[in-house]
Amino acid sequence: MKKTLLTLALVASSMSVFAQEPTVLFSEDFEWLAPWATAGDNKGKPAGKTVETNDPNVYAPQLGTPLVEGVSVYQALLDKGYEILATCASSKTAREPKAQTYLQTNYLKFGLTGYYSGIVMPLGVTEEQDVCKLSFDWCSMRQGSGKWDPTEIVVILKNGETETQFPVAVWALEDNAEYKWEPVEINIPAGLVKKDTKIIFRNCDAQWPVVGSAPALRWFLDNVKLTAGNDAVNDIIADGTEAAPVYYNLQGIQVENPAAGNLYIVRQGNKVTKQIVK
């Protein structure tokens, strides 16, 4: 049976600062997809850039359409070891993943009205890691009315049958605002990144799938990076340090009664440290 753990997810534009230059464990900026973005519809029409041009109507080919030497961008992603996830509202008929996920220059667009998609990427690390930091850029999709899709996404670290979720802050741009990338950083507790760990980006559980209705919950993803620093998380500069401390073990699971002599991740307001309980 799959186990799902909901961890502390401190998501903000400014997060922990590592004491030394971090080691990059995984990086995906999708720049290697440039030949397929140029190929576009295979007739001279390249993929566009919705976020950078503030234009939701630019060309965004389905992943199965652009071909480079006979290979689609969808197949190229599969050959890299990635998996495209797909589901749909209960009122819709299922589509293939490549028919509801799209290419931009050079990033990915997920979903269309009533259809929701995501991506699974093996991290490729060879051994268990201490505290890590995950960063990426994402953006919701603006509708013709100027309203933004109420998209909520979640990051999942998958180890075997165990999935640990990190919710991402809800999209909060005003109606008719220009497109922009939202940078996200998440602290990953020690022991969650190990050999064979996979990272998943998709709509949150409440939108995976949607039962009954078929809303538009589209979004874009770029610049995924996982880094490892030293063996400690430095202070996060923020308010709220007077709040009661909350303790988590090194797997990110909250501990109600921390035992003396054990090492814990301690959240106090928006400050996170590692501490040995006395």
Short mmCIF file of C-alpha atoms in Angstrom, two decimals, residues 105-198:
data_model
loop_
_atom_site.label_atom_id
_atom_site.label_comp_id
_atom_site.label_asym_id
_atom_site.label_seq_id
_atom_site.Cartn_x
_atom_site.Cartn_y
_atom_site.Cartn_z
CA THR A 105 10.67 27.31 -25.61
CA ASN A 106 12.24 25.76 -23.47
CA TYR A 107 9.92 24.54 -20.75
CA LEU A 108 6.78 22.46 -20.33
CA LYS A 109 3.11 23.32 -20.06
CA PHE A 110 0.78 20.93 -18.25
CA GLY A 111 -2.93 20.32 -18.78
CA LEU A 112 -5.89 21.86 -20.54
CA THR A 113 -9.46 22.45 -19.44
CA GLY A 114 -10.65 19.33 -17.65
CA TYR A 115 -7.33 17.52 -18.17
CA TYR A 116 -4.45 17.50 -15.69
CA SER A 117 -0.89 16.31 -16.13
CA GLY A 118 2.46 16.15 -14.36
CA ILE A 119 5.96 14.77 -14.64
CA VAL A 120 8.07 12.16 -12.82
CA MET A 121 11.86 12.53 -12.92
CA PRO A 122 14.44 10.13 -11.42
CA LEU A 123 16.98 12.13 -9.41
CA GLY A 124 19.82 9.75 -10.17
CA VAL A 125 21.60 10.08 -6.81
CA THR A 126 23.74 7.16 -5.71
CA GLU A 127 23.45 7.42 -1.94
CA GLU A 128 21.24 8.81 0.81
CA GLN A 129 21.56 12.56 1.27
CA ASP A 130 21.46 14.90 4.24
CA VAL A 131 19.39 18.11 4.12
CA CYS A 132 18.79 19.28 0.54
CA LYS A 133 17.20 22.26 -1.15
CA LEU A 134 14.84 21.98 -4.10
CA SER A 135 14.27 25.01 -6.31
CA PHE A 136 12.17 25.50 -9.43
CA ASP A 137 10.12 28.07 -11.34
CA TRP A 138 6.43 27.68 -12.05
CA CYS A 139 3.51 29.72 -13.36
CA SER A 140 -0.24 29.24 -13.63
CA MET A 141 -2.22 29.96 -16.83
CA ARG A 142 -4.28 33.10 -17.40
CA GLN A 143 -7.73 32.72 -18.91
CA GLY A 144 -9.23 34.90 -21.63
CA SER A 145 -11.28 36.71 -18.97
CA GLY A 146 -8.06 37.79 -17.24
CA LYS A 147 -8.60 35.45 -14.30
CA TRP A 148 -5.91 32.94 -13.43
CA ASP A 149 -6.52 29.23 -13.30
CA PRO A 150 -6.77 28.34 -9.58
CA THR A 151 -3.96 25.83 -10.04
CA GLU A 152 -2.38 24.27 -6.98
CA ILE A 153 0.62 22.03 -7.43
CA VAL A 154 2.47 19.67 -5.14
CA VAL A 155 6.02 18.32 -5.16
CA ILE A 156 6.35 14.66 -4.22
CA LEU A 157 9.49 12.71 -3.35
CA LYS A 158 8.83 9.05 -4.12
CA ASN A 159 10.86 6.28 -2.50
CA GLY A 160 9.45 2.90 -3.43
CA GLU A 161 5.83 2.94 -2.31
CA THR A 162 6.33 5.89 0.04
CA GLU A 163 5.46 9.39 -1.20
CA THR A 164 6.35 12.50 0.77
CA GLN A 165 4.42 15.61 -0.29
CA PHE A 166 5.50 19.24 -0.22
CA PRO A 167 2.57 21.57 -1.00
CA VAL A 168 3.44 24.69 -2.98
CA ALA A 169 2.05 28.12 -2.11
CA VAL A 170 -1.18 28.95 -3.95
CA TRP A 171 -0.86 31.15 -7.03
CA ALA A 172 -1.71 34.70 -6.02
CA LEU A 173 -1.45 37.10 -8.99
CA GLU A 174 -4.24 39.59 -9.51
CA ASP A 175 -6.59 39.30 -12.49
CA ASN A 176 -5.06 40.53 -15.76
CA ALA A 177 -1.57 40.67 -14.23
CA GLU A 178 1.29 39.90 -16.59
CA TYR A 179 2.77 36.44 -16.64
CA LYS A 180 5.80 35.89 -14.44
CA TRP A 181 7.76 32.96 -13.14
CA GLU A 182 7.29 32.24 -9.45
CA PRO A 183 10.55 30.95 -7.93
CA VAL A 184 10.07 28.33 -5.23
CA GLU A 185 12.56 26.87 -2.76
CA ILE A 186 11.79 23.94 -0.47
CA ASN A 187 13.96 22.53 2.28
CA ILE A 188 14.12 18.73 2.04
CA PRO A 189 14.80 16.97 5.38
CA ALA A 190 17.71 14.55 5.65
CA GLY A 191 17.11 10.99 4.50
CA LEU A 192 14.35 11.74 1.98
CA VAL A 193 16.67 11.85 -1.03
CA LYS A 194 18.35 8.52 -1.59
CA LYS A 195 19.23 6.03 -4.30
CA ASP A 196 16.30 5.57 -6.72
CA THR A 197 14.34 8.57 -5.37
CA LYS A 198 12.05 10.15 -7.94
#
